[in-house]
Amino acid sequence: MAEPQHTIHEKKDEPRAAAGEFEPKIIGFLCNWCSYAGADLCGVSRYQYPTNVRPVRVMCSTRISPHLVLDIFKAGADGILLGGCHLNDCHYISGNFYTEKRVRLMLKLLEDAGVDPKRLRLEWVSASEGEKFSKVVTEFTETIRNLGPNQVKKDAALRSKIAAADEASDTFRLRALVGKELGLEKTGNVYGNKLEQTELEKLIDIATKEEFERSLILELSKDKARSVKELGKIMEVPTDRVLRHIVVLRQKNMLSMDHPEGFTPTYKTIIIGGEQ
Amino acid sequence: MTMAETKKTDPNEKPRIGVYVCHCGSNIGGFVDVPSVAEYAKTLPDVVYATDNLYTCAEDGLTSIREGIRKHNLNRVVVASCTPRTHAPLFQTTCESAGLNKYLFTFVNIREHCSWVHMKEKEKATLKARDLIKMGVARARLLMPQEEEKVDVEPTGLVIGGGVSGMTAALSLADMGFPVHLVEKEGELGGFVRNLNNLYVTEKSATETIKPLIEKVKASKNVKLHLNSQVKSVEGFIGNYDVVMASKGAEDIKTKVGTIVVATGALEFVPEGLYGYNQYPNIVTLTEFEILCKKKSLPSLKNVAFIQCVGSRGQKVSYCSRICCNVAIKNAINIVDNYENMLGLAEKNGTIIDTVPVEKKVPDEILERRRRRRGRERGEEGEAEEVKLGPSEKIEVTVFNRDVMAYGVEHELTYNKAREHRVKFVRYTPENPPKVFMEGNQLMVSYFHETLKLDRSMPVDMVVLSTPMVPQLDTREMSQMLKVPQGQDGWFLEAHVKLRPVDFATDGIYVCGTCKGPADITEAATQAAAAASRAAIPMAKGYVQAEALTSVVDDIKCSGCGTCIQVCPYGAMRKNDKGLAETIVAACKGCGCCGATCPEMAITMTNYTDAQLLAEAKATLEEV
Ligand SMILES: Cc1cc2nc3c(=O)[nH]c(=O)nc-3n(C[C@H](O)[C@H](O)[C@H](O)COP(=O)(O)OP(=O)(O)OC[C@H]3O[C@@H](n4cnc5c(N)ncnc54)[C@H](O)[C@@H]3O)c2cc1C
Ligand code: SF4
Ligand code: SF4
C-alpha cells in the first residue's frame, strides 16, 4: 500500500486571494535593456504571474543607489526586486558590476536595520528570458507573502532603524568606499596596490556597521536628548562604543551636548547646518 | 505634417496632466476594465483630463492626444498602453507636434506588464493598472522640459579591419563621398578569406572572388589605407572621435573621425586536446584543411572523416558556429569531385582551381541505388544498407554530425548534392561522440551508429575537425577602448538584436561581420553595407541631437574627487578648469552609475531624478 500523501495535497487548492489575505506590495526596478525587455517578452509570451510587482523603469540597474532602496522600504514596501542584465552583458558595459557592489551594501544595511534581507532580491534577467521573469516574480512574491508585511509603519523602533540605514547609505564614507570598491579590486589604490576582495569587503562591513550606528544615534536623538547609557540600551551596543561614535559625531558638529550640573550629559541631533 | 511651433512650457507652471488609457483592441480591454481605470485616473492629483482609446497609437488616438493638449492646455501627458521600448518615440513625436516638449511625456505599460500576464484575474489586473497609472502620474508631476544638445559631426569615417566586411563598409562610405580611414593590422587586405580555397554556394576560388573588392578599395580616392596598423586609442564621442593609429615602423597618426565601423572578424577555435588534434598525424581543423587544398598539398587520401561541432554547441562554447556544416559539405564535395586537383603530388603548373567540375558522371544505376537507400534511411530504422567502409579505390568521405544545419534554399541543395556525390552523413549524440585513435600506424575513428545501435570503427587517413569561430583575442581591449559591450560569449554586442542589429549602444560606433558572431561572406557583406549606411546618417546630416538623458553635476556640491570619472563606462565625465566634474553631454548615455556613486551626491540624472523615481515607487505604497 502506498503511503498516504495528504500532507502534499492539503493546501494546494486553497484560493489564494481569500478575503483579507496579505497582498505584498513589491517594487521592481527594471533596467530598460534587459530585465524590462525580459518582462515585455514575458508578456508577449503570455507567461502568467502574480499581480504584486509594480515595475519602475530605469536605464540601468546601476542607477539604483542604496538610498532609493532604503527609502522605499522606509515608505512601507514589502519587497524590492532589482532586475539587471547578466554580468558581462550589460548594455552599459560594466554597470551591473557596480550594482552587485551596491546590493551587497544594501543587504548589509537591511540586516543592521532588522529587515529580513530576503525582502530585497537582485536578479539578472536578459531580454530573452521572458519565462525566467515570470518565475522570478512568482517566487519572489511567494517569499514576501511568507515573510508577511513590512512592519515599518507600525513599529517605531524599526522605523528609526530603517531611517538610520537610509542615512548611513548616503554618507560620504560608504558611498566613496563602495564607489571605489571595483576600481580598487581591479587597478589598485594610488600606490598601485591591489586590494583583495575579501579584505575590502571586511573594511566596508566595518564601516557600514559604524555608519549605521552613528546614523541611528542621530536618528534617536532627533526629538529627544539622550544619554550614552540610554542610547546603548536602545541600540543594544556597548556604551564605550556609543561614546566613541558620539565623539566623532560631535567633531563633525552633528550632535550638541547638554550637561547640566550634577546630571549625566545628554546629546541631541543638530538639525540645521549639519551635513545631513 | 508641419511642425507646430513649440509652446514654451514654464517649468514652474502647475502640472496639468492628461491621461490616455488604451484598450489596444481587446489586448488590454479584454483583461482590464479600461473605462473604470480612465475614470479613476481623473481622481488623481493634477490630472485635468483622462480618457480611454481603442487604439491610442492609431491616427484618431494620436489626434485625441494633440487635441487634448490644445483644448485642456495639458502640460504633461501620460499614455497607459503597451511598452515604451517600441512606442515611446511615436507618442513623444505626437506631443512635440502639439507643442509639448517630449520630456513631459510618460509611458505606463499596462499590456506587457499587466493585461497579458494577468489574463485570468481581471479584478486584480484592473487594480494593478490603476496603481501603475497612479505611479505614472506621480512621475509626470515632477517631469521637466529638456533641451537636446546639438553636436557637430566630423564627416570622416574610420573602419577597423580589412576583411570582406571592413572593405565593403569602407567602400560604401567612400562611394557616398566620405573620406574613410581603413585600418588593417596585417600587411594585406582580405581577412580570413585569404585562408580559404573555394567558397560555398558559388564554388568559385576565394582569392578570385575577393580580388575585385580589394582592387576597388585600393583604387578608391576616398579610402585612406593603413596596412600593418592598429588603432591605439579612441577618445571622444559621436561626431568627434580623436583617433590615434599606430603603424609598424612609422610614426603614430592622429586624426579626427565622426563615426567608426568595427569589422575585426574572428578566429577559428583551436581544438587542443580534442580528437587527437596535435597528438596524431593528419588531424586538422577546417581552416587548415582549406589551406592544404588551396596550396594543393593534400596528402594521398582514401578515407576522410569530418567531425562537426567540435567544441561548439555546449562544449567549449555555447553557440552553433553557423557556417561549419556548409563549409564541411563544401569541402566534402571538393574532395570527392576534385581531389586530384588539390593533391600535392598532382600539381598542375600552379594554376588555381577556378571552378569545381559541376557534375561528375555517376552511373545511373548507382544513383538509383542511392536514392533507394536514402528512402530507406528516411523510412524505418535498422533497414539501412550496410555501408562498406575502409580503404577503397575511390575516396570515401564521412561527415560525423549532431545535426546538419544546411539552412535555406541553397544550402539544402548543396547538402543534397553532397549526398548524390557519395558523401556519408553519420549522426552522433553529444553524450556519445566519435573517438579518434591510432591502431598501430593506422588512424582510426570509432563511433556509435545511432541507427544500427552498434559500435563501429573505420580506418581513416585524415580527420577534419569543424571547430567554431571564436572572438578575436583582443576583443576585450577593443571593447574597452571603444566603450562598446561584449555579449556572453565574448562577441561584440549590438544595441538591439532585432531593431538595431549593426549599431552599438554607443552612438556613432557600428559593427559588422564575424566580429559580432559567426557569419558567412554573404551575411558579412550585407551587414557591412548596412553598417556603412547607418554610419553615414549622422555624417550626412552633419549633426546629432544628444538625448537629454544625462548626468548633471552640481558644482557647488562637487568636491572634484574624480570617482565619477573612474566609474563612467563611457569616459563621459571630465574635470573642468575649476577641477570639478563636468558631463560631456554627447558622450553620456545616462546609465546613472556616476549618480549612484558620487559620494557628495552632486550628480542628478536628467529625467530619472531620485525624486521622480521615489515619487513613482512610493505612489503605490500610499494607503488608498
Ligand atoms: C574554415 C572556414 C571556411 C569558410 N568558408 C566560407 C565559404 O565557403 N563561404 C563563405 O561565404 N564564407 C566562408 N567562411 C566565412 C568567412 O571567412 C567570413 O564570413 C569572412 O571572413 C568574414 O569577414 P570579416 O571581414 O567579417 O572578418 P575577417 O575576414 O576575419 O576580417 C577581419 C580583418 O580584421 C583585421 N583585424 C582584426 N583585428 C584588428 C585590429 N584590432 N585592428 C586592425 N585590424 C584588425 C584582421 O586582420 C582581418 O583582416 C569560412 C570561414 C571559415 C572559418
Ligand atoms: S564623484 Fe561627485 S564629487 Fe566626485 S568629482 Fe564626481 S561629481 Fe564631483
Ligand atoms: S550617467 Fe554618468 S556614468 Fe553614466 S554615462 Fe553618463 S556620465 Fe557616465
XYZ file of N, CA and C in Angstrom, chain A residues 16-17 23 25-27 29-37 39-69 71-78 86-95 98 102 127 145 153 170-173 175-176 178-180 183 186-188 275, chain B residues 27 82-85 88 107-109 111-121 124-125 127-128 131-132 135 139 476 479-480 482-488 493-496 500 505-506 549 559 561-563 566-570 589-601 605 608-611 613-614 616-618 620-624:
498
model
N -6.105 31.660 -3.353
C -5.004 32.488 -2.887
C -5.465 33.840 -2.348
N -6.418 34.433 -3.045
C -6.789 35.789 -2.664
C -7.990 35.802 -1.711
N -1.619 40.970 0.610
C -1.161 41.129 -0.765
C 0.097 41.984 -0.759
N 3.194 44.331 -1.431
C 3.484 45.397 -2.386
C 4.969 45.376 -2.695
N 5.240 45.103 -3.939
C 6.630 44.912 -4.345
C 6.979 45.899 -5.451
N 8.097 46.590 -5.277
C 8.569 47.487 -6.329
C 9.629 46.747 -7.132
N 12.489 47.482 -9.773
C 13.287 48.377 -10.616
C 13.861 47.541 -11.753
N 13.439 47.837 -12.970
C 13.884 47.028 -14.099
C 14.701 47.872 -15.060
N 15.829 47.333 -15.476
C 16.659 48.091 -16.409
C 16.048 47.994 -17.798
N 16.105 49.082 -18.496
C 15.440 49.193 -19.787
C 15.819 48.104 -20.776
N 17.090 47.713 -20.780
C 17.603 46.909 -21.896
C 17.461 45.417 -21.693
N 17.507 44.979 -20.451
C 17.419 43.535 -20.242
C 16.159 43.154 -19.482
N 16.100 43.479 -18.194
C 15.000 42.920 -17.416
C 13.646 43.515 -17.804
N 13.615 44.813 -18.141
C 12.345 45.394 -18.604
C 11.942 44.715 -19.921
N 12.926 44.529 -20.794
C 12.656 43.855 -22.063
C 12.260 42.401 -21.827
N 10.684 41.344 -19.215
C 9.302 41.417 -18.734
C 8.350 41.650 -19.906
N 8.803 42.427 -20.870
C 7.994 42.635 -22.086
C 7.797 41.304 -22.818
N 8.890 40.577 -22.969
C 8.819 39.299 -23.679
C 7.914 38.328 -22.923
N 8.031 38.375 -21.612
C 7.183 37.549 -20.766
C 5.720 37.825 -21.095
N 5.389 39.102 -21.250
C 4.024 39.482 -21.610
C 3.648 38.987 -22.992
N 4.549 39.207 -23.941
C 4.282 38.778 -25.307
C 4.045 37.262 -25.342
N 4.773 36.527 -24.508
C 4.637 35.068 -24.484
C 3.517 34.608 -23.558
N 2.876 35.554 -22.902
C 1.724 35.278 -22.023
C 2.035 34.360 -20.839
N 3.266 34.425 -20.335
C 3.528 33.715 -19.077
C 2.838 34.481 -17.959
N 2.046 33.804 -17.173
C 1.272 34.492 -16.137
C 2.060 34.544 -14.823
N 1.855 35.607 -14.074
C 2.467 35.704 -12.741
C 1.611 36.573 -11.840
N 1.848 36.546 -10.535
C 1.010 37.316 -9.613
C 1.078 38.817 -9.880
N 0.071 39.529 -9.454
C -0.059 40.948 -9.799
C 0.687 41.887 -8.853
N 1.534 41.360 -7.987
C 2.045 42.198 -6.898
C 3.202 43.124 -7.237
N 3.918 42.833 -8.317
C 5.100 43.663 -8.596
C 4.706 44.901 -9.393
N 5.214 46.042 -8.957
C 4.999 47.306 -9.673
C 6.316 47.720 -10.307
N 6.448 47.545 -11.616
C 7.733 47.860 -12.244
C 7.990 49.369 -12.338
N 9.217 49.742 -12.106
C 9.675 51.110 -12.335
C 10.857 50.992 -13.282
N 10.755 51.654 -14.424
C 11.803 51.513 -15.434
C 12.964 52.453 -15.142
N 14.161 51.927 -15.199
C 15.368 52.758 -15.135
C 16.248 52.347 -16.310
N 17.203 53.190 -16.664
C 18.040 52.850 -17.809
C 18.948 51.667 -17.484
N 19.500 51.661 -16.278
C 20.447 50.602 -15.915
C 20.294 50.311 -14.436
N 20.522 49.072 -14.057
C 20.413 48.729 -12.634
C 21.432 49.510 -11.808
N 22.454 49.978 -12.456
C 23.498 50.729 -11.760
C 22.983 52.070 -11.228
N 21.822 52.481 -11.735
C 21.217 53.738 -11.307
C 20.736 53.655 -9.852
N 20.459 52.441 -9.391
C 19.790 52.287 -8.098
C 20.794 52.422 -6.956
N 20.738 53.550 -6.301
C 21.611 53.755 -5.159
C 20.945 53.136 -3.933
N 21.739 52.757 -2.947
C 21.157 52.175 -1.732
C 20.081 53.077 -1.125
N 20.264 54.373 -1.254
C 19.288 55.298 -0.697
C 17.895 55.042 -1.271
N 17.803 54.840 -2.584
C 16.488 54.622 -3.195
C 15.810 53.408 -2.567
N 16.569 52.345 -2.434
C 16.014 51.105 -1.905
C 15.571 51.281 -0.452
N 14.939 54.025 1.218
C 13.856 54.996 1.357
C 12.510 54.344 1.024
N 12.521 53.475 0.049
C 11.266 52.823 -0.345
C 10.848 51.782 0.700
N 11.804 51.123 1.293
C 11.444 50.234 2.414
C 10.875 51.058 3.567
N 11.488 52.229 3.766
C 11.015 53.112 4.840
C 9.568 53.525 4.576
N 9.238 53.661 3.297
C 7.879 54.070 2.944
C 6.900 52.901 2.996
N 7.400 51.703 3.292
C 6.474 50.608 3.534
C 6.446 49.494 2.509
N 7.329 49.519 1.514
C 7.321 48.424 0.529
C 7.599 47.101 1.233
N 6.918 46.050 0.788
C 7.143 44.741 1.395
C 8.338 44.034 0.770
N 22.584 40.310 -17.395
C 23.585 39.389 -16.872
C 24.949 40.068 -16.876
N 25.800 39.647 -15.946
C 27.145 40.202 -15.892
C 27.816 39.963 -17.245
N 28.601 40.910 -17.661
C 29.262 40.880 -18.971
C 28.299 41.055 -20.138
N 27.049 41.342 -19.846
C 26.077 41.502 -20.914
C 25.351 42.832 -20.756
N 25.963 43.718 -19.962
C 25.288 44.969 -19.630
C 25.317 45.895 -20.839
N 24.179 46.497 -21.095
C 24.079 47.472 -22.177
C 25.079 48.601 -21.965
N 25.359 48.879 -20.726
C 26.310 49.947 -20.399
C 27.664 49.371 -19.977
N 28.002 48.219 -20.549
C 29.299 47.578 -20.396
C 29.551 47.008 -19.002
N 29.585 47.918 -17.977
C 30.019 47.426 -16.674
C 29.071 47.824 -15.552
N 27.939 48.430 -15.906
C 27.035 48.967 -14.888
C 26.665 47.968 -13.817
N 28.790 47.319 -10.707
C 28.595 48.276 -9.610
C 27.316 47.947 -8.852
N 26.744 47.536 -4.837
C 25.783 48.326 -4.062
C 24.776 47.430 -3.364
N 16.929 40.021 -22.011
C 15.782 40.364 -22.853
C 15.125 39.117 -23.434
N 5.231 36.970 0.594
C 3.973 36.575 1.230
C 4.266 35.821 2.530
N 5.590 50.792 9.326
C 4.643 51.842 9.690
C 4.093 51.656 11.089
N 23.843 57.015 2.607
C 24.188 58.235 1.882
C 25.385 58.972 2.457
N 26.036 58.374 3.435
C 27.202 59.070 3.992
C 28.347 59.031 2.987
N 29.152 60.069 3.042
C 30.290 60.187 2.140
C 31.143 58.922 2.192
N 31.371 58.464 3.416
C 32.311 57.363 3.599
C 31.852 56.102 2.866
N 29.510 55.780 0.511
C 29.371 55.970 -0.938
C 30.737 55.960 -1.609
N 31.695 56.609 -0.972
C 33.032 56.661 -1.568
C 33.645 55.262 -1.593
N 32.164 52.246 -1.542
C 31.515 51.336 -2.492
C 31.776 51.797 -3.921
N 31.842 53.118 -4.110
C 32.122 53.640 -5.445
C 33.492 53.240 -5.931
N 34.438 53.180 -5.010
C 35.818 52.898 -5.420
C 36.150 51.409 -5.340
N 37.169 49.592 -8.553
C 38.432 50.115 -9.052
C 39.599 49.630 -8.206
N 40.365 46.108 -9.037
C 40.908 45.867 -10.372
C 42.261 46.511 -10.594
N 42.339 47.808 -10.268
C 43.579 48.504 -10.628
C 44.403 48.945 -9.424
N 43.827 48.800 -8.242
C 44.600 49.134 -7.058
C 44.460 50.578 -6.638
N 25.758 68.311 8.025
C 25.958 67.780 6.670
C 24.927 66.701 6.356
N -6.627 43.553 -26.422
C -5.381 43.130 -25.772
C -5.287 43.603 -24.329
N 1.071 50.050 -24.205
C 1.989 48.927 -24.375
C 3.359 49.270 -23.795
N 4.421 48.978 -24.556
C 5.753 49.172 -23.974
C 6.479 50.385 -24.565
N 7.118 51.150 -23.712
C 7.875 52.305 -24.185
C 9.015 51.891 -25.113
N 9.423 50.649 -24.990
C 10.558 50.211 -25.807
C 10.239 50.245 -27.294
N 7.355 54.555 -27.357
C 7.613 55.882 -26.802
C 7.899 56.933 -27.878
N 5.258 57.155 -20.038
C 4.655 55.927 -20.529
C 4.307 55.021 -19.351
N 3.142 54.408 -19.399
C 2.801 53.395 -18.406
C 2.459 52.118 -19.173
N 3.109 51.039 -18.795
C 2.910 49.784 -19.525
C 1.845 48.933 -18.837
N 0.067 46.655 -20.744
C -0.187 45.496 -21.599
C 0.828 44.389 -21.275
N 2.071 44.542 -21.738
C 3.087 43.523 -21.458
C 3.224 43.248 -19.961
N 3.113 44.295 -19.164
C 3.361 44.126 -17.733
C 2.068 43.962 -16.936
N 0.939 43.921 -17.609
C -0.311 43.775 -16.847
C -1.313 42.863 -17.561
N -2.020 43.395 -18.559
C -3.125 42.598 -19.111
C -2.674 41.245 -19.661
N -1.497 41.205 -20.264
C -1.035 39.947 -20.870
C -0.494 38.950 -19.853
N -0.172 39.409 -18.689
C 0.400 38.476 -17.711
C -0.563 38.186 -16.558
N -1.737 38.827 -16.608
C -2.767 38.539 -15.591
C -4.081 38.307 -16.311
N -4.095 37.345 -17.204
C -5.254 37.190 -18.079
C -6.423 36.519 -17.394
N -6.169 35.947 -16.231
C -7.256 35.214 -15.593
C -7.746 35.892 -14.326
N -7.293 37.111 -14.081
C -7.739 37.795 -12.865
C -8.011 39.267 -13.161
N -7.950 41.923 -10.209
C -6.618 42.278 -9.721
C -5.819 43.020 -10.790
N -5.982 42.599 -12.037
C -5.268 43.268 -13.121
C -5.733 44.718 -13.223
N -6.906 46.543 -10.773
C -6.310 47.273 -9.638
C -4.859 47.622 -9.917
N -4.154 46.666 -10.513
C -2.742 46.921 -10.807
C -2.614 48.027 -11.850
N -3.020 51.301 -10.243
C -1.824 51.634 -9.481
C -0.690 52.110 -10.375
N -0.508 51.397 -11.490
C 0.583 51.758 -12.402
C 0.369 53.174 -12.937
N 1.216 55.684 -10.346
C 2.672 55.855 -10.300
C 3.150 56.744 -11.448
N 5.020 60.419 -11.294
C 6.268 60.740 -12.008
C 6.057 61.960 -12.911
N 38.325 42.090 -25.892
C 38.138 42.767 -24.610
C 38.796 44.161 -24.632
N 36.911 46.436 -26.829
C 35.643 46.870 -26.248
C 35.886 47.944 -25.196
N 37.003 47.826 -24.490
C 37.298 48.862 -23.501
C 37.723 50.166 -24.164
N 36.893 51.216 -27.166
C 35.789 51.848 -27.883
C 34.573 52.076 -26.985
N 34.603 51.502 -25.816
C 33.489 51.579 -24.868
C 32.223 50.997 -25.477
N 32.370 49.801 -25.998
C 31.216 49.078 -26.537
C 31.155 47.718 -25.837
N 29.942 47.199 -25.671
C 29.822 45.967 -24.882
C 30.099 44.690 -25.662
N 30.424 43.643 -24.903
C 30.538 42.297 -25.448
C 29.380 41.472 -24.894
N 28.945 40.492 -25.647
C 27.899 39.599 -25.155
C 28.494 38.472 -24.338
N 27.650 37.513 -23.979
C 28.098 36.469 -23.072
C 29.215 35.601 -23.615
N 28.537 43.081 -28.980
C 27.085 43.006 -28.781
C 26.404 44.211 -29.414
N 25.465 43.942 -30.297
C 24.748 45.025 -30.952
C 23.752 45.668 -29.992
N 23.235 46.851 -30.379
C 22.337 47.586 -29.498
C 21.002 46.878 -29.338
N 20.517 46.283 -30.391
C 19.266 45.540 -30.309
C 19.285 44.478 -31.391
N 18.161 47.061 -34.038
C 19.396 47.805 -34.343
C 20.561 46.833 -34.455
N 25.427 50.152 -28.838
C 24.664 51.030 -27.966
C 25.335 52.402 -27.874
N 26.649 52.396 -28.045
C 27.369 53.663 -28.048
C 27.115 54.365 -29.378
N 19.129 62.610 -21.595
C 19.083 61.613 -20.518
C 20.497 61.525 -19.989
N 33.207 67.965 -5.119
C 34.480 68.263 -4.468
C 35.649 67.942 -5.391
N 36.486 64.955 -6.475
C 37.166 63.721 -6.058
C 37.473 62.791 -7.236
N 36.711 62.918 -8.314
C 37.029 62.140 -9.512
C 36.453 60.727 -9.538
N 35.688 60.361 -8.521
C 35.128 58.998 -8.518
C 34.245 58.771 -9.742
N 36.093 57.837 -12.735
C 36.556 56.460 -12.656
C 35.463 55.460 -13.032
N 34.243 55.700 -12.598
C 33.207 54.674 -12.804
C 32.501 54.795 -14.150
N 32.570 55.946 -14.804
C 31.797 56.098 -16.036
C 32.319 55.169 -17.129
N 31.464 54.292 -17.641
C 31.930 53.363 -18.667
C 32.187 54.034 -20.013
N 31.775 55.276 -20.171
C 31.896 55.919 -21.485
C 32.897 57.071 -21.518
N 25.559 58.378 -21.687
C 24.443 57.538 -22.089
C 23.349 57.478 -21.023
N 23.562 58.159 -19.930
C 22.504 58.234 -18.925
C 22.305 56.980 -18.107
N 23.356 56.176 -17.959
C 23.185 54.937 -17.197
C 22.941 55.210 -15.725
N 23.501 56.290 -15.220
C 23.263 56.654 -13.828
C 24.291 56.124 -12.856
N 25.319 55.477 -13.364
C 26.332 54.906 -12.480
C 26.998 56.003 -11.646
N 27.358 57.093 -12.309
C 28.031 58.178 -11.588
C 27.105 58.748 -10.517
N 25.822 58.862 -10.864
C 24.864 59.443 -9.931
C 24.711 58.607 -8.679
N 24.699 57.280 -8.865
C 24.545 56.405 -7.706
C 25.845 56.320 -6.918
N 26.927 56.789 -7.507
C 28.238 56.653 -6.890
C 28.700 57.913 -6.162
N 28.539 59.057 -6.773
C 29.134 60.297 -6.261
C 28.945 60.434 -4.751
N 30.047 60.453 -4.009
C 29.944 60.491 -2.549
C 29.366 61.808 -2.034
N 29.432 62.849 -2.841
C 28.893 64.140 -2.406
C 27.456 64.309 -2.858
N 26.925 63.330 -3.518
C 25.585 63.397 -4.093
C 25.401 64.659 -4.927
N 20.387 62.787 -12.292
C 20.156 62.172 -13.590
C 18.925 62.822 -14.217
N 15.470 61.064 -14.821
C 15.380 59.933 -13.883
C 15.934 60.378 -12.532
N 15.429 61.475 -12.038
C 15.947 62.004 -10.778
C 15.509 61.096 -9.636
N 16.231 61.205 -8.523
C 15.818 60.467 -7.322
C 14.371 60.792 -6.992
N 14.055 62.076 -7.053
C 12.704 62.500 -6.666
C 11.658 61.838 -7.555
N 11.963 58.995 -9.322
C 11.894 57.544 -9.085
C 11.190 57.247 -7.766
N 11.503 58.043 -6.756
C 10.885 57.795 -5.449
C 9.394 58.085 -5.484
N 7.444 57.900 -8.019
C 6.803 56.845 -8.788
C 6.613 55.595 -7.929
N 7.679 55.188 -7.257
C 7.603 53.966 -6.450
C 6.669 54.129 -5.260
N 6.768 55.276 -4.621
C 6.005 55.436 -3.379
C 4.516 55.613 -3.637
N 2.516 53.863 -5.120
C 1.766 52.618 -4.917
C 1.720 52.216 -3.445
N 2.557 52.839 -2.645
C 2.616 52.447 -1.229
C 1.670 53.253 -0.362
N 1.181 54.352 -0.926
C 0.243 55.173 -0.136
C -0.992 54.359 0.164
N -1.545 54.607 1.344
C -2.801 53.940 1.673
C -3.886 54.545 0.797
N -4.723 53.669 0.232
C -5.770 54.205 -0.653
C -6.962 54.683 0.163
